[in-house]
PDB file of C-alpha atoms and ligand atoms in Angstrom:
ATOM      1  CA  MET A 271     147.148 126.346 121.407  1.00 90.00           C
ATOM      2  CA  ASP A 272     147.736 125.849 125.138  1.00 95.00           C
ATOM      3  CA  ALA A 273     149.388 122.593 126.225  1.00 96.00           C
ATOM      4  CA  THR A 274     151.464 120.886 128.874  1.00 97.00           C
ATOM      5  CA  VAL A 275     154.551 119.396 127.231  1.00 97.00           C
ATOM      6  CA  ALA A 276     157.341 117.176 128.517  1.00 97.00           C
ATOM      7  CA  VAL A 277     161.014 118.046 128.177  1.00 98.00           C
ATOM      8  CA  SER A 278     162.506 115.182 126.137  1.00 98.00           C
ATOM      9  CA  ALA A 279     166.121 116.432 126.194  1.00 98.00           C
ATOM     10  CA  ALA A 280     168.120 119.299 127.710  1.00 98.00           C
ATOM     11  CA  ARG A 281     171.559 119.868 126.195  1.00 97.00           C
ATOM     12  CA  ASP A 282     174.279 122.365 127.022  1.00 97.00           C
ATOM     13  CA  VAL A 283     175.098 123.938 123.659  1.00 98.00           C
ATOM     14  CA  GLY A 284     177.403 126.747 124.798  1.00 97.00           C
ATOM     15  CA  PRO A 285     178.309 128.874 127.813  1.00 95.00           C
ATOM     16  CA  GLN A 286     175.141 129.513 129.855  1.00 93.00           C
ATOM     17  CA  THR A 287     173.109 128.224 126.918  1.00 96.00           C
ATOM     18  CA  VAL A 288     170.785 125.224 126.877  1.00 97.00           C
ATOM     19  CA  ALA A 289     168.758 123.693 124.050  1.00 98.00           C
ATOM     20  CA  LEU A 290     165.465 122.304 125.369  1.00 98.00           C
ATOM     21  CA  GLU A 291     163.813 119.658 123.225  1.00 98.00           C
ATOM     22  CA  LEU A 292     160.070 119.564 123.950  1.00 98.00           C
ATOM     23  CA  GLU A 293     157.450 117.048 122.874  1.00 98.00           C
ATOM     24  CA  SER A 294     155.206 118.593 120.234  1.00 97.00           C
ATOM     25  CA  PRO A 295     151.537 118.613 121.268  1.00 95.00           C
ATOM     26  CA  ASP A 296     149.066 116.925 118.916  1.00 93.00           C
ATOM     27  CA  GLU A 297     148.164 119.260 116.040  1.00 92.00           C
ATOM     28  CA  PHE A 298     151.047 121.622 116.927  1.00 96.00           C
ATOM     29  CA  ASP A 299     152.360 123.374 113.851  1.00 96.00           C
ATOM     30  CA  ALA A 300     154.976 126.137 113.810  1.00 97.00           C
ATOM     31  CA  GLU A 301     157.528 127.572 111.396  1.00 97.00           C
ATOM     32  CA  PRO A 302     161.239 128.228 112.104  1.00 97.00           C
ATOM     33  CA  GLY A 303     161.455 131.718 113.620  1.00 97.00           C
ATOM     34  CA  GLN A 304     158.091 131.619 115.391  1.00 98.00           C
ATOM     35  CA  PHE A 305     158.036 131.583 119.185  1.00 98.00           C
ATOM     36  CA  VAL A 306     156.078 130.032 122.045  1.00 98.00           C
ATOM     37  CA  LYS A 307     155.125 131.381 125.442  1.00 98.00           C
ATOM     38  CA  VAL A 308     156.476 129.275 128.310  1.00 97.00           C
ATOM     39  CA  SER A 309     154.812 129.647 131.723  1.00 96.00           C
ATOM     40  CA  ALA A 310     155.794 128.354 135.153  1.00 93.00           C
ATOM     41  CA  THR A 311     155.410 129.120 138.843  1.00 92.00           C
ATOM     42  CA  ILE A 312     158.707 129.658 140.658  1.00 92.00           C
ATOM     43  CA  ASP A 313     158.727 130.129 144.447  1.00 92.00           C
ATOM     44  CA  GLY A 314     155.009 130.920 144.313  1.00 94.00           C
ATOM     45  CA  GLU A 315     155.344 133.559 141.605  1.00 95.00           C
ATOM     46  CA  GLY A 316     153.943 133.089 138.098  1.00 95.00           C
ATOM     47  CA  TYR A 317     156.191 133.827 135.121  1.00 95.00           C
ATOM     48  CA  ALA A 318     155.625 133.777 131.359  1.00 96.00           C
ATOM     49  CA  ARG A 319     158.415 134.332 128.849  1.00 97.00           C
ATOM     50  CA  PHE A 320     158.788 133.851 125.088  1.00 98.00           C
ATOM     51  CA  TYR A 321     161.248 131.471 123.364  1.00 98.00           C
ATOM     52  CA  THR A 322     161.839 131.092 119.648  1.00 98.00           C
ATOM     53  CA  LEU A 323     162.022 127.756 117.841  1.00 98.00           C
ATOM     54  CA  SER A 324     165.600 126.637 117.199  1.00 98.00           C
ATOM     55  CA  SER A 325     164.686 123.429 115.364  1.00 98.00           C
ATOM     56  CA  PRO A 326     163.992 123.447 111.630  1.00 98.00           C
ATOM     57  CA  GLY A 327     160.715 121.587 112.214  1.00 97.00           C
ATOM     58  CA  VAL A 328     158.214 120.457 114.863  1.00 97.00           C
ATOM     59  CA  ASP A 329     157.590 116.790 113.958  1.00 96.00           C
ATOM     60  CA  ASP A 330     157.339 114.808 117.239  1.00 96.00           C
ATOM     61  CA  THR A 331     159.535 117.324 119.077  1.00 98.00           C
ATOM     62  CA  PHE A 332     160.651 120.914 118.748  1.00 98.00           C
ATOM     63  CA  GLU A 333     163.517 122.834 120.294  1.00 98.00           C
ATOM     64  CA  VAL A 334     164.075 126.219 121.890  1.00 98.00           C
ATOM     65  CA  THR A 335     167.475 127.657 122.843  1.00 98.00           C
ATOM     66  CA  VAL A 336     167.787 129.617 126.080  1.00 97.00           C
ATOM     67  CA  GLY A 337     170.794 131.887 126.553  1.00 95.00           C
ATOM     68  CA  VAL A 338     171.322 133.343 130.010  1.00 92.00           C
ATOM     69  CA  ASP A 339     173.254 136.517 130.677  1.00 89.00           C
ATOM     70  CA  PRO A 340     174.103 136.215 134.402  1.00 86.00           C
ATOM     71  CA  GLU A 341     174.169 140.009 134.800  1.00 89.00           C
ATOM     72  CA  GLU A 342     170.787 140.625 133.161  1.00 86.00           C
ATOM     73  CA  ALA A 343     168.585 137.568 133.483  1.00 86.00           C
ATOM     74  CA  GLY A 344     166.031 136.800 136.192  1.00 89.00           C
ATOM     75  CA  PRO A 345     164.950 133.575 137.937  1.00 91.00           C
ATOM     76  CA  PHE A 346     162.998 132.217 134.971  1.00 93.00           C
ATOM     77  CA  SER A 347     166.137 131.754 132.873  1.00 92.00           C
ATOM     78  CA  GLN A 348     167.830 129.850 135.715  1.00 90.00           C
ATOM     79  CA  PHE A 349     164.706 127.687 136.092  1.00 93.00           C
ATOM     80  CA  LEU A 350     164.928 126.756 132.384  1.00 95.00           C
ATOM     81  CA  LEU A 351     168.674 125.998 132.635  1.00 93.00           C
ATOM     82  CA  ASP A 352     167.945 123.535 135.461  1.00 93.00           C
ATOM     83  CA  LEU A 353     165.227 121.544 133.615  1.00 95.00           C
ATOM     84  CA  ALA A 354     165.772 117.831 132.983  1.00 96.00           C
ATOM     85  CA  PRO A 355     164.117 115.236 130.730  1.00 97.00           C
ATOM     86  CA  GLY A 356     160.675 114.300 132.077  1.00 97.00           C
ATOM     87  CA  ASP A 357     159.943 117.748 133.554  1.00 96.00           C
ATOM     88  CA  ASP A 358     156.717 119.379 132.315  1.00 95.00           C
ATOM     89  CA  LEU A 359     156.217 122.918 130.969  1.00 95.00           C
ATOM     90  CA  GLU A 360     153.138 124.944 130.072  1.00 96.00           C
ATOM     91  CA  ILE A 361     153.337 126.412 126.583  1.00 98.00           C
ATOM     92  CA  SER A 362     151.088 128.379 124.280  1.00 97.00           C
ATOM     93  CA  GLY A 363     151.530 129.445 120.692  1.00 96.00           C
ATOM     94  CA  PRO A 364     153.016 129.535 118.190  1.00 98.00           C
ATOM     95  CA  PHE A 365     153.204 133.315 117.775  1.00 98.00           C
ATOM     96  CA  GLY A 366     155.045 135.720 115.504  1.00 97.00           C
ATOM     97  CA  GLU A 367     155.137 136.791 111.885  1.00 95.00           C
ATOM     98  CA  SER A 368     158.938 136.828 111.420  1.00 95.00           C
ATOM     99  CA  TYR A 369     159.469 133.299 110.196  1.00 98.00           C
ATOM    100  CA  TYR A 370     160.960 131.368 107.287  1.00 98.00           C
ATOM    101  CA  GLU A 371     158.594 131.036 104.331  1.00 98.00           C
ATOM    102  CA  GLY A 372     160.754 129.134 101.854  1.00 98.00           C
ATOM    103  CA  GLU A 373     162.656 132.154 100.509  1.00 98.00           C
ATOM    104  CA  SER A 374     165.464 131.157  98.110  1.00 97.00           C
ATOM    105  CA  ARG A 375     168.145 132.915 100.214  1.00 98.00           C
ATOM    106  CA  VAL A 376     168.017 133.717 103.945  1.00 98.00           C
ATOM    107  CA  VAL A 377     170.406 136.060 105.785  1.00 98.00           C
ATOM    108  CA  VAL A 378     169.955 135.765 109.558  1.00 98.00           C
ATOM    109  CA  LEU A 379     171.535 138.299 111.918  1.00 98.00           C
ATOM    110  CA  ALA A 380     171.699 136.849 115.442  1.00 98.00           C
ATOM    111  CA  GLY A 381     172.735 138.339 118.765  1.00 98.00           C
ATOM    112  CA  GLY A 382     173.250 136.062 121.797  1.00 96.00           C
ATOM    113  CA  PRO A 383     170.357 133.577 122.050  1.00 97.00           C
ATOM    114  CA  GLY A 384     169.167 134.773 118.630  1.00 98.00           C
ATOM    115  CA  ILE A 385     171.450 132.016 117.364  1.00 98.00           C
ATOM    116  CA  GLY A 386     168.576 129.596 118.136  1.00 98.00           C
ATOM    117  CA  PRO A 387     166.251 130.798 115.355  1.00 98.00           C
ATOM    118  CA  ALA A 388     169.313 131.409 113.153  1.00 98.00           C
ATOM    119  CA  VAL A 389     170.300 127.725 113.119  1.00 98.00           C
ATOM    120  CA  GLY A 390     166.681 126.571 112.821  1.00 98.00           C
ATOM    121  CA  ILE A 391     165.979 128.823 109.832  1.00 98.00           C
ATOM    122  CA  ALA A 392     169.313 128.113 108.125  1.00 98.00           C
ATOM    123  CA  GLU A 393     168.868 124.344 108.525  1.00 98.00           C
ATOM    124  CA  ALA A 394     165.345 124.531 107.088  1.00 98.00           C
ATOM    125  CA  ALA A 395     166.597 126.625 104.157  1.00 98.00           C
ATOM    126  CA  VAL A 396     169.518 124.268 103.406  1.00 98.00           C
ATOM    127  CA  ALA A 397     167.160 121.256 103.600  1.00 98.00           C
ATOM    128  CA  ASP A 398     164.966 122.985 101.001  1.00 98.00           C
ATOM    129  CA  GLY A 399     167.969 123.524  98.713  1.00 98.00           C
ATOM    130  CA  ASN A 400     168.045 127.267  99.439  1.00 98.00           C
ATOM    131  CA  ASP A 401     171.018 129.503 100.354  1.00 98.00           C
ATOM    132  CA  ALA A 402     171.723 130.583 103.924  1.00 98.00           C
ATOM    133  CA  ALA A 403     174.027 133.067 105.627  1.00 98.00           C
ATOM    134  CA  ILE A 404     174.328 133.798 109.356  1.00 98.00           C
ATOM    135  CA  VAL A 405     176.036 136.748 111.047  1.00 98.00           C
ATOM    136  CA  TYR A 406     176.312 135.937 114.773  1.00 98.00           C
ATOM    137  CA  ARG A 407     177.479 138.478 117.356  1.00 98.00           C
ATOM    138  CA  THR A 408     178.587 136.890 120.631  1.00 97.00           C
ATOM    139  CA  ASP A 409     181.429 136.476 123.096  1.00 94.00           C
ATOM    140  CA  ALA A 410     180.085 133.056 124.117  1.00 94.00           C
ATOM    141  CA  PRO A 411     179.459 131.062 120.935  1.00 97.00           C
ATOM    142  CA  ALA A 412     176.737 128.403 121.117  1.00 98.00           C
ATOM    143  CA  HIS A 413     175.537 125.691 118.709  1.00 98.00           C
ATOM    144  CA  GLY A 414     179.089 125.274 117.360  1.00 98.00           C
ATOM    145  CA  ASP A 415     178.390 121.765 116.007  1.00 98.00           C
ATOM    146  CA  ARG A 416     175.349 122.892 114.058  1.00 98.00           C
ATOM    147  CA  LEU A 417     177.157 125.952 112.722  1.00 98.00           C
ATOM    148  CA  ASP A 418     180.012 123.703 111.534  1.00 98.00           C
ATOM    149  CA  ALA A 419     177.496 121.403 109.829  1.00 98.00           C
ATOM    150  CA  LEU A 420     175.861 124.391 108.148  1.00 98.00           C
ATOM    151  CA  ARG A 421     179.261 125.591 106.881  1.00 98.00           C
ATOM    152  CA  ALA A 422     179.916 122.075 105.542  1.00 98.00           C
ATOM    153  CA  SER A 423     176.565 122.265 103.712  1.00 98.00           C
ATOM    154  CA  GLY A 424     177.620 125.460 101.970  1.00 97.00           C
ATOM    155  CA  ALA A 425     176.069 128.051 104.262  1.00 98.00           C
ATOM    156  CA  SER A 426     178.055 131.159 105.162  1.00 98.00           C
ATOM    157  CA  VAL A 427     178.572 131.659 108.925  1.00 98.00           C
ATOM    158  CA  THR A 428     180.400 134.707 110.322  1.00 98.00           C
ATOM    159  CA  VAL A 429     180.960 135.145 114.063  1.00 98.00           C
ATOM    160  CA  VAL A 430     181.680 138.681 115.333  1.00 98.00           C
ATOM    161  CA  ASP A 431     182.838 139.613 118.873  1.00 97.00           C
ATOM    162  CA  GLU A 432     180.479 141.603 121.104  1.00 94.00           C
ATOM    163  CA  SER A 433     182.957 144.469 120.926  1.00 92.00           C
ATOM    164  CA  GLY A 434     183.202 144.219 117.145  1.00 87.00           C
ATOM    165  CA  ASP A 435     181.400 146.150 114.453  1.00 89.00           C
ATOM    166  CA  ILE A 436     178.881 144.040 112.478  1.00 97.00           C
ATOM    167  CA  ASP A 437     178.528 146.442 109.528  1.00 97.00           C
ATOM    168  CA  ASP A 438     181.205 144.806 107.357  1.00 97.00           C
ATOM    169  CA  ALA A 439     179.988 141.260 108.111  1.00 98.00           C
ATOM    170  CA  VAL A 440     176.390 142.243 107.311  1.00 98.00           C
ATOM    171  CA  ALA A 441     177.377 143.940 104.051  1.00 98.00           C
ATOM    172  CA  ALA A 442     179.409 140.856 103.027  1.00 98.00           C
ATOM    173  CA  ALA A 443     176.525 138.462 103.825  1.00 98.00           C
ATOM    174  CA  LEU A 444     174.031 140.319 101.638  1.00 98.00           C
ATOM    175  CA  SER A 445     173.931 139.242  98.003  1.00 96.00           C
ATOM    176  CA  GLY A 446     171.206 141.620  96.847  1.00 91.00           C
ATOM    177  CA  ASP A 447     169.254 138.736  95.246  1.00 91.00           C
ATOM    178  CA  ALA A 448     165.613 139.651  94.599  1.00 89.00           C
ATOM    179  CA  ASP A 449     164.249 136.836  96.811  1.00 92.00           C
ATOM    180  CA  GLU A 450     166.828 137.381  99.594  1.00 97.00           C
ATOM    181  CA  GLN A 451     165.106 137.605 103.009  1.00 98.00           C
ATOM    182  CA  VAL A 452     166.808 139.234 105.990  1.00 98.00           C
ATOM    183  CA  PHE A 453     165.949 138.151 109.550  1.00 98.00           C
ATOM    184  CA  VAL A 454     167.109 139.721 112.843  1.00 98.00           C
ATOM    185  CA  TYR A 455     166.799 138.008 116.261  1.00 98.00           C
ATOM    186  CA  GLY A 456     168.187 139.191 119.578  1.00 98.00           C
ATOM    187  CA  PHE A 457     167.865 141.588 122.495  1.00 97.00           C
ATOM    188  CA  ALA A 458     167.255 145.303 121.881  1.00 97.00           C
ATOM    189  CA  GLY A 459     170.902 146.448 121.809  1.00 96.00           C
ATOM    190  CA  PHE A 460     171.726 143.939 119.077  1.00 97.00           C
ATOM    191  CA  VAL A 461     168.571 144.719 117.085  1.00 98.00           C
ATOM    192  CA  ASP A 462     169.496 148.430 117.079  1.00 98.00           C
ATOM    193  CA  ASP A 463     172.994 147.657 115.760  1.00 98.00           C
ATOM    194  CA  ALA A 464     171.670 145.186 113.177  1.00 98.00           C
ATOM    195  CA  VAL A 465     169.117 147.707 111.896  1.00 98.00           C
ATOM    196  CA  SER A 466     171.887 150.344 111.563  1.00 98.00           C
ATOM    197  CA  ALA A 467     174.041 147.894 109.621  1.00 98.00           C
ATOM    198  CA  LEU A 468     171.168 146.968 107.294  1.00 98.00           C
ATOM    199  CA  ASP A 469     170.326 150.626 106.761  1.00 97.00           C
ATOM    200  CA  ALA A 470     173.980 151.376 105.926  1.00 97.00           C
ATOM    201  CA  ALA A 471     173.929 148.498 103.432  1.00 97.00           C
ATOM    202  CA  GLY A 472     170.845 149.927 101.710  1.00 96.00           C
ATOM    203  CA  VAL A 473     168.337 147.254 102.814  1.00 96.00           C
ATOM    204  CA  ASP A 474     164.687 148.351 102.937  1.00 95.00           C
ATOM    205  CA  LEU A 475     163.948 147.768 106.635  1.00 97.00           C
ATOM    206  CA  ASP A 476     160.225 147.309 105.926  1.00 97.00           C
ATOM    207  CA  ASP A 477     161.151 144.075 104.162  1.00 96.00           C
ATOM    208  CA  ALA A 478     163.280 142.671 107.020  1.00 98.00           C
ATOM    209  CA  LYS A 479     161.758 140.187 109.480  1.00 98.00           C
ATOM    210  CA  ILE A 480     162.837 141.397 112.925  1.00 98.00           C
ATOM    211  CA  GLU A 481     162.116 139.865 116.365  1.00 98.00           C
ATOM    212  CA  ASN A 482     163.242 141.908 119.377  1.00 98.00           C
ATOM    213  CA  PHE A 483     163.745 139.772 122.522  1.00 97.00           C
ATOM    214  CA  GLY A 484     163.287 142.786 124.843  1.00 95.00           C
TER     215      GLY A 484
HETATM  216  C1  LIG B 126     159.420 137.368 120.889  1.00 75.89           C
HETATM  217  C2  LIG B 126     160.498 136.961 121.874  1.00 75.89           C
HETATM  218  C3  LIG B 126     161.266 135.829 121.600  1.00 75.89           C
HETATM  219  C4  LIG B 126     162.286 135.446 122.488  1.00 75.89           C
HETATM  220  N1  LIG B 126     163.049 134.340 122.191  1.00 75.89           N
HETATM  221  C5  LIG B 126     164.068 133.983 123.030  1.00 75.89           C
HETATM  222  C6  LIG B 126     164.898 132.856 122.748  1.00 75.89           C
HETATM  223  O1  LIG B 126     164.733 132.149 121.733  1.00 75.89           O
HETATM  224  N2  LIG B 126     165.887 132.554 123.628  1.00 75.89           N
HETATM  225  C7  LIG B 126     166.126 133.318 124.749  1.00 75.89           C
HETATM  226  O2  LIG B 126     167.046 132.981 125.518  1.00 75.89           O
HETATM  227  N3  LIG B 126     165.340 134.383 125.053  1.00 75.89           N
HETATM  228  C8  LIG B 126     164.329 134.720 124.232  1.00 75.89           C
HETATM  229  N4  LIG B 126     163.526 135.788 124.556  1.00 75.89           N
HETATM  230  C9  LIG B 126     163.758 136.463 125.850  1.00 75.89           C
HETATM  231  C10 LIG B 126     163.039 135.699 126.977  1.00 75.89           C
HETATM  232  O3  LIG B 126     161.629 135.744 126.766  1.00 75.89           O
HETATM  233  C11 LIG B 126     163.339 136.277 128.370  1.00 75.89           C
HETATM  234  O4  LIG B 126     163.121 137.655 128.368  1.00 75.89           O
HETATM  235  C12 LIG B 126     164.772 136.014 128.814  1.00 75.89           C
HETATM  236  O5  LIG B 126     165.012 134.599 128.873  1.00 75.89           O
HETATM  237  C13 LIG B 126     165.043 136.614 130.183  1.00 75.89           C
HETATM  238  O6  LIG B 126     164.057 136.172 131.067  1.00 75.89           O
HETATM  239  P1  LIG B 126     164.255 136.342 132.640  1.00 75.89           P
HETATM  240  O7  LIG B 126     162.922 136.211 133.300  1.00 75.89           O
HETATM  241  O8  LIG B 126     165.326 135.412 133.141  1.00 75.89           O
HETATM  242  O9  LIG B 126     164.828 137.787 132.831  1.00 75.89           O
HETATM  243  P2  LIG B 126     164.021 139.147 132.808  1.00 75.89           P
HETATM  244  O10 LIG B 126     163.838 139.577 134.214  1.00 75.89           O
HETATM  245  O11 LIG B 126     162.800 139.012 131.941  1.00 75.89           O
HETATM  246  O12 LIG B 126     165.114 140.044 132.044  1.00 75.89           O
HETATM  247  C14 LIG B 126     165.082 141.412 132.183  1.00 75.89           C
HETATM  248  C15 LIG B 126     165.809 142.057 131.028  1.00 75.89           C
HETATM  249  O13 LIG B 126     167.188 141.685 131.025  1.00 75.89           O
HETATM  250  C16 LIG B 126     167.672 141.708 129.712  1.00 75.89           C
HETATM  251  N5  LIG B 126     168.179 140.365 129.373  1.00 75.89           N
HETATM  252  C17 LIG B 126     167.754 139.179 129.892  1.00 75.89           C
HETATM  253  N6  LIG B 126     168.476 138.154 129.368  1.00 75.89           N
HETATM  254  C18 LIG B 126     169.365 138.724 128.504  1.00 75.89           C
HETATM  255  C19 LIG B 126     170.363 138.180 127.644  1.00 75.89           C
HETATM  256  N7  LIG B 126     170.613 136.852 127.578  1.00 75.89           N
HETATM  257  N8  LIG B 126     171.057 139.054 126.876  1.00 75.89           N
HETATM  258  C20 LIG B 126     170.813 140.400 126.920  1.00 75.89           C
HETATM  259  N9  LIG B 126     169.881 140.960 127.720  1.00 75.89           N
HETATM  260  C21 LIG B 126     169.157 140.130 128.493  1.00 75.89           C
HETATM  261  C22 LIG B 126     166.536 142.092 128.810  1.00 75.89           C
HETATM  262  O14 LIG B 126     166.521 143.464 128.599  1.00 75.89           O
HETATM  263  C23 LIG B 126     165.338 141.668 129.631  1.00 75.89           C
HETATM  264  O15 LIG B 126     164.184 142.317 129.217  1.00 75.89           O
HETATM  265  C24 LIG B 126     162.513 136.196 123.675  1.00 75.89           C
HETATM  266  C25 LIG B 126     161.713 137.310 123.964  1.00 75.89           C
HETATM  267  C26 LIG B 126     160.727 137.696 123.071  1.00 75.89           C
HETATM  268  C27 LIG B 126     159.896 138.913 123.394  1.00 75.89           C
END
């Protein structure tokens, strides 16, 4: 679906990280972990980038979380950081096959802005009465309030420094339950490290749902 949607809220949720709440178009349906394409023209140049849902649902509104690395990111990220309620965006989607499907236990490995889908999936799982664990690698933690609420609901949340090794945290988060589903969201460097950690822990990588941000 292609649509023009209004920004209904823009909240700072961490260093260089904003959660954009967007009005859901009529008939829009998407699962936590799917992503949309966001398009805009900046200084006469057209851009299109992908952003993953960070809300557990899409009733009335949905949310995406944008994390900006000042040393890596281009003008589109800055454009998103500067949005305000009432601004319009062009979106299309949803896209992606790596999404929550009601599994009885979810283990989400998140690097940087991958924390967006991690909180969305974990909140959906907890709301369904399922188990959730998050391993989050960052030096600039975001969504602290939602992570605290998830911990209070019984979810396991482990935050690892960028310089730290995630292998131990990943091994501790895995229960080995038959219906346990592993998800990985983040930029390529994190995905590589997460895949190594899962491999070391004996997870069949064909079963993991992995979204590489580029
Ligand atoms: C399927 C998919 C889902 C995505 N979901 C999200 C999301 O939920 N939230 C989100 O913030 N981004 C997400 N992205 C990344 C997003 O689409 C943009 O690439 C990002 O915001 C940078 O856009 P840019 O135009 O500012 O920089 P670009 O010029 O596109 O960035 C160039 C390169 O810099 C590197 N880079 C940019 N930003 C970072 C960063 N923060 N950390 C590490 N390396 C970085 C990457 O290698 C990137 O390819 C997703 C990408 C894909 C493919």
